[in-house]
CSV table of C-alpha atoms in Angstrom, one decimal:
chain,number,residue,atom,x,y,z
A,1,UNK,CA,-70.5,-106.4,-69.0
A,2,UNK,CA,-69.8,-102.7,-69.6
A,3,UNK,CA,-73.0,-102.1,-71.6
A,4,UNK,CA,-74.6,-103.6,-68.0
A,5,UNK,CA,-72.4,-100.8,-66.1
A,6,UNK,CA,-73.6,-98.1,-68.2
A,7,UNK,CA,-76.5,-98.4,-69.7
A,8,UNK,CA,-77.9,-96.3,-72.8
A,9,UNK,CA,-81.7,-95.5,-74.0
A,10,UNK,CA,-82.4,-94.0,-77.0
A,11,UNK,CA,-86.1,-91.9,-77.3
A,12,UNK,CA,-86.8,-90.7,-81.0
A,13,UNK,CA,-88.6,-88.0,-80.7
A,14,UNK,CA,-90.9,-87.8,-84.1
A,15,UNK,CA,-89.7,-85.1,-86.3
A,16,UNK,CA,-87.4,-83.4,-83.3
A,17,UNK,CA,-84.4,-85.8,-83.3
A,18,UNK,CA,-82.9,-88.3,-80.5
A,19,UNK,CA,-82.3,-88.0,-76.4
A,20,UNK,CA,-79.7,-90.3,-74.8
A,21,UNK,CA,-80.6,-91.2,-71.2
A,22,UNK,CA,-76.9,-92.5,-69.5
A,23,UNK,CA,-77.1,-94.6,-66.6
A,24,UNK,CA,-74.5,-95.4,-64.6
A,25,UNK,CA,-75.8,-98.6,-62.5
A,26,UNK,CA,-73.8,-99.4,-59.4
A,27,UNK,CA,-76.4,-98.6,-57.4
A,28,UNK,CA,-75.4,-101.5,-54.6
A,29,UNK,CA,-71.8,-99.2,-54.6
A,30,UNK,CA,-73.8,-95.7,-54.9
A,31,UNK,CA,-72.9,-95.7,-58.5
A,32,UNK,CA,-69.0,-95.9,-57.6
A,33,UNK,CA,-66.3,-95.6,-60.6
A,34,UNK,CA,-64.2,-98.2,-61.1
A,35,UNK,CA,-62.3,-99.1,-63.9
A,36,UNK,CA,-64.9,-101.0,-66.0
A,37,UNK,CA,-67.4,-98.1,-65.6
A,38,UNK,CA,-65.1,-95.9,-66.2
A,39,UNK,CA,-64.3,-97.6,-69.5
A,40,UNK,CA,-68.4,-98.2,-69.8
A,41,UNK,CA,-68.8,-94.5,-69.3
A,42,UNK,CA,-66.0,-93.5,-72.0
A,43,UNK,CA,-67.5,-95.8,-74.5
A,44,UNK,CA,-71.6,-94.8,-73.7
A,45,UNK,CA,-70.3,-91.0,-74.7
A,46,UNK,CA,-68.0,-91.5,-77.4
A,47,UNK,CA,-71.1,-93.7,-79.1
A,48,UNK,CA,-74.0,-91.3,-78.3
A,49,UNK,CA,-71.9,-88.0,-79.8
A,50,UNK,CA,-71.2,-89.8,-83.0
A,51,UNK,CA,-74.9,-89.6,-83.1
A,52,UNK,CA,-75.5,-86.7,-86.0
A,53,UNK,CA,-79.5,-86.7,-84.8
A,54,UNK,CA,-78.8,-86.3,-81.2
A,55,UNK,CA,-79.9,-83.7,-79.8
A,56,UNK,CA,-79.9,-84.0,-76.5
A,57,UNK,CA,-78.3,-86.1,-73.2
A,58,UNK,CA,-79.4,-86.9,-69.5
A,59,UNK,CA,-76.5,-88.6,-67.6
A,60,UNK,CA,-78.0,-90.4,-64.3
A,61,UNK,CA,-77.5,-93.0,-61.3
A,62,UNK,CA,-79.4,-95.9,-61.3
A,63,UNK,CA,-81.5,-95.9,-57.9
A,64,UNK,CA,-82.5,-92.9,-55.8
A,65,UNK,CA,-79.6,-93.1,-53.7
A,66,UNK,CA,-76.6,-91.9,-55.7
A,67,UNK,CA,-76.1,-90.0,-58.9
A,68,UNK,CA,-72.4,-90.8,-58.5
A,69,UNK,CA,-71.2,-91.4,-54.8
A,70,UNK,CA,-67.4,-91.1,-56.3
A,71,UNK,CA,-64.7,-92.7,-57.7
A,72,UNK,CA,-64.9,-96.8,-56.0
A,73,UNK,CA,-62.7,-96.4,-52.7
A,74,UNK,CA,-61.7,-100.4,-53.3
A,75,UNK,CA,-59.7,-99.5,-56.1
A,76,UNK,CA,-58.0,-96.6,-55.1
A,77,UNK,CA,-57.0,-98.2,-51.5
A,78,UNK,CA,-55.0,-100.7,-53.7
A,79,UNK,CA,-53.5,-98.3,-56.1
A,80,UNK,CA,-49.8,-97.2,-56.1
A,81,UNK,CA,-48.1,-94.2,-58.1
A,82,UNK,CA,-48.0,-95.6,-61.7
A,83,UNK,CA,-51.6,-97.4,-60.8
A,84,UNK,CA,-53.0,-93.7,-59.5
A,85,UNK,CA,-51.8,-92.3,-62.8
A,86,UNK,CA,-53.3,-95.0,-65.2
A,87,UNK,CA,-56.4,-95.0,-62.9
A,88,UNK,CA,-56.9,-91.2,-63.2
A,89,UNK,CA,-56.0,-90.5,-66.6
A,90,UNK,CA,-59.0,-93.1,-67.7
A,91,UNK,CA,-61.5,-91.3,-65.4
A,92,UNK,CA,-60.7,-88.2,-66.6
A,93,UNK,CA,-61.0,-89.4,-70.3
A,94,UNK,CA,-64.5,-90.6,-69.3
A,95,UNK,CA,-65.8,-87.4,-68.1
A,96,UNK,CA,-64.0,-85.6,-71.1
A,97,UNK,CA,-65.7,-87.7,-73.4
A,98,UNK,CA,-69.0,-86.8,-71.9
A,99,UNK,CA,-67.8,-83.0,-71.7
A,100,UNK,CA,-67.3,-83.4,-75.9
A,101,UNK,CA,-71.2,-84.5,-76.5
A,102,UNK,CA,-71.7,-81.6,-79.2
A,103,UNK,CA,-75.1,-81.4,-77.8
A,104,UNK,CA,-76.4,-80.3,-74.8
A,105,UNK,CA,-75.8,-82.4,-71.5
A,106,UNK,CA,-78.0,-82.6,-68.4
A,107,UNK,CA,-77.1,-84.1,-65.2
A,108,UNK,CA,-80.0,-86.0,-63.3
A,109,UNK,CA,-79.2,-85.3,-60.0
A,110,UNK,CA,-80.6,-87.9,-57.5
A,111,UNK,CA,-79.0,-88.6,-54.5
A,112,UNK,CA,-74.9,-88.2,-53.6
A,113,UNK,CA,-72.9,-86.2,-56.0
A,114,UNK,CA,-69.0,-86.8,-54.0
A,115,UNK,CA,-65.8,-86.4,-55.9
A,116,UNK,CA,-65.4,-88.0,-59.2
A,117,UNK,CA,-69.6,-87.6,-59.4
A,118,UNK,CA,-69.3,-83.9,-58.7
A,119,UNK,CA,-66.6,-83.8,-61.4
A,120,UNK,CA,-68.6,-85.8,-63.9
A,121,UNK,CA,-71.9,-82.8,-63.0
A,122,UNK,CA,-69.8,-80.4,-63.7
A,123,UNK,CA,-68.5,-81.4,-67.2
A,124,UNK,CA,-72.5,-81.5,-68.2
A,125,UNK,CA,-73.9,-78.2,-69.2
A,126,UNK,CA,-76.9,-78.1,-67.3
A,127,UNK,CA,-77.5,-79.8,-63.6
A,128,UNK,CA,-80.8,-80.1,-61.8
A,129,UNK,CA,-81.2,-82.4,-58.7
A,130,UNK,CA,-83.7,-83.3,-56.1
A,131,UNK,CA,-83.9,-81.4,-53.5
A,132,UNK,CA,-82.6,-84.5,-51.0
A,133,UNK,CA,-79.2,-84.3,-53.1
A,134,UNK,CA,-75.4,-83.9,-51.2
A,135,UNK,CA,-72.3,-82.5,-52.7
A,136,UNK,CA,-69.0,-82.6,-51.5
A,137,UNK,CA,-65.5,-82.8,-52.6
A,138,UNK,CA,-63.7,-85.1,-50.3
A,139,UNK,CA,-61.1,-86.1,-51.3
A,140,UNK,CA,-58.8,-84.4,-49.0
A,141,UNK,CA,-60.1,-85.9,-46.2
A,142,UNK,CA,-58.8,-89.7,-47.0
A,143,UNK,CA,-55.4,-88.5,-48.5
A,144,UNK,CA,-56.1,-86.9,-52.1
A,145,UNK,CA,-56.0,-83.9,-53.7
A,146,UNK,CA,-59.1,-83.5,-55.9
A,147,UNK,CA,-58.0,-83.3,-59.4
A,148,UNK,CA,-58.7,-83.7,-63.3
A,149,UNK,CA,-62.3,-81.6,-64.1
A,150,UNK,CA,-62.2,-80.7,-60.4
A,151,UNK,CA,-60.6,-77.4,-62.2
A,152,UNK,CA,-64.3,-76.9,-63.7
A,153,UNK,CA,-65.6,-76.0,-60.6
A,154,UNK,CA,-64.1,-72.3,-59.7
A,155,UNK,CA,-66.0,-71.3,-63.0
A,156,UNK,CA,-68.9,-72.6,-62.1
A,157,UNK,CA,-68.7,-71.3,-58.1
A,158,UNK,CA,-65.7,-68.6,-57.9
A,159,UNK,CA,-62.7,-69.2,-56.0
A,160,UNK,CA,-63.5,-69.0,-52.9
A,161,UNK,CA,-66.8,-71.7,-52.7
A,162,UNK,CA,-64.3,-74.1,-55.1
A,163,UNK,CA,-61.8,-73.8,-52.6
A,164,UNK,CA,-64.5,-74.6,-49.5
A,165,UNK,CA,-65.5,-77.6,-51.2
A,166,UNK,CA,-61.6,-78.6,-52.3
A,167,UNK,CA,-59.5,-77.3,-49.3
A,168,UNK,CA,-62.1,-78.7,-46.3
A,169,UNK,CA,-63.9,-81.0,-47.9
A,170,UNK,CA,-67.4,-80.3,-46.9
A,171,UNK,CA,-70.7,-81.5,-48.1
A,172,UNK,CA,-73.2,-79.1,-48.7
A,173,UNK,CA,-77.1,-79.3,-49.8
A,174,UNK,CA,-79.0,-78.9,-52.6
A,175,UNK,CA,-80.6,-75.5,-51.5
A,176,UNK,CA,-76.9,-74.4,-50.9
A,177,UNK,CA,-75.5,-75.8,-53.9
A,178,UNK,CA,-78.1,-74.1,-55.8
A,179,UNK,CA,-77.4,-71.0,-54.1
A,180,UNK,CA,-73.8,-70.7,-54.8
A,181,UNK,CA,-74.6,-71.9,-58.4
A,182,UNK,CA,-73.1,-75.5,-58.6
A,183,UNK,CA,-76.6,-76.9,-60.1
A,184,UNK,CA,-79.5,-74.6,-61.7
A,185,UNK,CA,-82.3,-76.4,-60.1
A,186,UNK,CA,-83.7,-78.2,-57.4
A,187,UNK,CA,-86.9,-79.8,-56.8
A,188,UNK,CA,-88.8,-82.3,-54.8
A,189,UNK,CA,-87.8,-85.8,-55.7
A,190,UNK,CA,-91.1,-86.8,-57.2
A,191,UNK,CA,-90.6,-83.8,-59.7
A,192,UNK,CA,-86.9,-84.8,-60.8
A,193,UNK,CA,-88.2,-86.5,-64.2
A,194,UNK,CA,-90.7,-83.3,-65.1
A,195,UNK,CA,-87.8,-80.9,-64.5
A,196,UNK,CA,-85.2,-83.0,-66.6
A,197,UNK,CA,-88.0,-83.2,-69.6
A,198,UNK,CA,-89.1,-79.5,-69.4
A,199,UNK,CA,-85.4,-79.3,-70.4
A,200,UNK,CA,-85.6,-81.5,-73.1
A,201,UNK,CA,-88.6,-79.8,-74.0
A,202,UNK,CA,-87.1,-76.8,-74.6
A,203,UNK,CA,-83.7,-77.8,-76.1
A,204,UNK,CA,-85.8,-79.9,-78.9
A,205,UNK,CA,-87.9,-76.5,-79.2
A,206,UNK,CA,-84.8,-74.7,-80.4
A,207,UNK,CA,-82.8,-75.1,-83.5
A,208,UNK,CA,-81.0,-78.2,-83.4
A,209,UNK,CA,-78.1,-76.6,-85.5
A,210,UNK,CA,-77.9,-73.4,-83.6
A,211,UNK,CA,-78.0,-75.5,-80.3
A,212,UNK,CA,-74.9,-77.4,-81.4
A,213,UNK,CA,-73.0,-73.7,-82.7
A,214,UNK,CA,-74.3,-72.1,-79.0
A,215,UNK,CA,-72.2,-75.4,-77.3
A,216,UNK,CA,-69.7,-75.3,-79.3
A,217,UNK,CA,-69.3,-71.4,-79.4
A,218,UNK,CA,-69.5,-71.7,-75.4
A,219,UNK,CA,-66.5,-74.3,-75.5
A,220,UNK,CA,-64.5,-71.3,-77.5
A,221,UNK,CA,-65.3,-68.6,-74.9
A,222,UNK,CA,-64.0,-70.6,-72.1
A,223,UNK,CA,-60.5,-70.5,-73.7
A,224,UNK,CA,-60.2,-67.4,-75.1
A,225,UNK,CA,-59.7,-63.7,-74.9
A,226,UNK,CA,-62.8,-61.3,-75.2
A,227,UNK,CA,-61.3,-60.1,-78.3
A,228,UNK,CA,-61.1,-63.5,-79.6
A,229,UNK,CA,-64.1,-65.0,-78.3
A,230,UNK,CA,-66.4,-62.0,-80.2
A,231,UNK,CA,-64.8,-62.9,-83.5
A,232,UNK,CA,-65.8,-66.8,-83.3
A,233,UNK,CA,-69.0,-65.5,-82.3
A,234,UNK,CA,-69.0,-64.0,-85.5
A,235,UNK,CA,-68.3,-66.8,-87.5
A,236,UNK,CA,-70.6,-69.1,-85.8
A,237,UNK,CA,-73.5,-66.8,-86.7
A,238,UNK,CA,-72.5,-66.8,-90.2
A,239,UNK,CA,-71.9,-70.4,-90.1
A,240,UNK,CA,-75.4,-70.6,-89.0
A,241,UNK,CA,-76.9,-69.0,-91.9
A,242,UNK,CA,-75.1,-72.2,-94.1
A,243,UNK,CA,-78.8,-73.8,-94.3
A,244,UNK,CA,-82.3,-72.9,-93.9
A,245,UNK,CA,-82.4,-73.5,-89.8
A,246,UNK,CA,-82.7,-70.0,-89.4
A,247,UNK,CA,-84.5,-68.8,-92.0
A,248,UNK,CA,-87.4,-70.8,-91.7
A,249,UNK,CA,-87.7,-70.7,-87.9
A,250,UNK,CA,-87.8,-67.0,-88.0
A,251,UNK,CA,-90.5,-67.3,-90.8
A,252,UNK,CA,-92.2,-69.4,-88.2
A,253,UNK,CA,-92.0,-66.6,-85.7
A,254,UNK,CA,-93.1,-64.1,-87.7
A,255,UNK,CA,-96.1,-65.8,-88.6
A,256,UNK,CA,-97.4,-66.0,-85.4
A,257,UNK,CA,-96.6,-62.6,-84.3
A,258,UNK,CA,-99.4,-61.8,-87.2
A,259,UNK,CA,-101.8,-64.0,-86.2
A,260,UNK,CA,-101.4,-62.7,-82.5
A,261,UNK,CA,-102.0,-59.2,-83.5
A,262,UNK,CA,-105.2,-60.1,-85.6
């Protein structure tokens, strides 16, 4: 049953490594998480990362309604405190687990993006959506504070947008949330699946080991002091230079600088 609530593709991409395509597939419930897709969603991403030739994710809704409309409203009108508790604690060990993918993560934006789907965008390092997308946070609105990786979002939009979305609940765009820098693109929806693969494109173009330092490196920065955060830059670049990756992709470079100038 969970495998049908979440579903995973592999592509192997000849000589560049594996994608994951995610898909969350509620679509009669606008991709809603309850507690078996929660627990489906946990398990997709805690496979996939174990994946040593992964080298990148797309996380998506199943339809062109929803991407995720938010967590299922069924089972939290039936929840009480100890319920709420257990209930969040799994969610936000779902979208932790799909934070922890030590490759890059793209969100396939395609419809609603509301609570516990705006959460679950935010925990993915890249977010591009069709143009028809709506985000909102509101959960204050029916009796909840937003919560969990809700704390992502003043990074990714400053205070005072997080606390629009959080404190009145309000649904806003696509052009706006590209504006205030909750997603990095948005296009028309027939262009959705050419965006997401110029992506990929370009993640299996770089190294695959350096891709894997950059996230994890990034991870670092968000916890640490400047100070800090420059000396674990330093010692992912020399961690980098523990196989050839480097070496013979700027060999690679340097070829073709010569052959340009001939």
């Amino acid at each position: 049953m969970g495998a049908d609530l979440v579903s995973t593709r592999i592509t192997d991409r000849a000589g560049d490594g594996r994608v994951a395509r995610l898909t969350i597939d509620r679509a009669a419930k606008l991709n809603a998480l309850d507690p078996p897709t929660i627990r489906a969603l946990n398990a997709a991403a805690t496979r996939i990362a174990e994946d040593a030739n992964l080298r990148a994710a797309v996380i998506t809704g199943a339809g062109d309604r929803a991407f995720v409309g938010g967590a299922d409203v069924d089972t939290m009108a039936q929840l009480d405190q100890p319920g709420a508790e257990t209930f969040i604690t799994e969610l936000h060990r779902a979208i932790a687990a799909v934070r922890a993918i030590p490759v890059p993560v793209i969100a396939r934006i395609n419809g609603y993006c509301l609570g516990a789907g705006l959460e679950l965008a935010a925990a993915c390092d890249l977010r591009v959506a069709s143009s028809n997308a709506v985000y909102g946070m509101p959960e204050v609105k029916v009796g909840m504070p937003s919560v969990i990786e809700a704390a992502l979002l003043p990074r990714l939009v400053g205070w005072g947008q997080a606390s629009r979305l959080l404190l009145l609940g309000e649904n806003i765009d696509a052009a706006e949330a590209r504006a205030i820098g909750l997603i990095e693109k948005a296009v028309p929806p027939a262009d959705l699946d050419a965006a997401v693969e110029g992506w990929i494109d370009a993640i299996l173009a770089a190294g695959g080991d350096a891709v894997r330092l950059q996230k994890a490196l990034m991870r670092q920065w968000e916890r640490l002091p400047l100070d800090a955060a420059i000396e674990a830059g330093i010692a992912s670049f020399r961690a980098s230079f523990s196989g050839e990756e480097p070496h013979r992709m700027l060999r690679s470079f340097l070829a073709r600088r010569r052959a340009s100038r001939t």
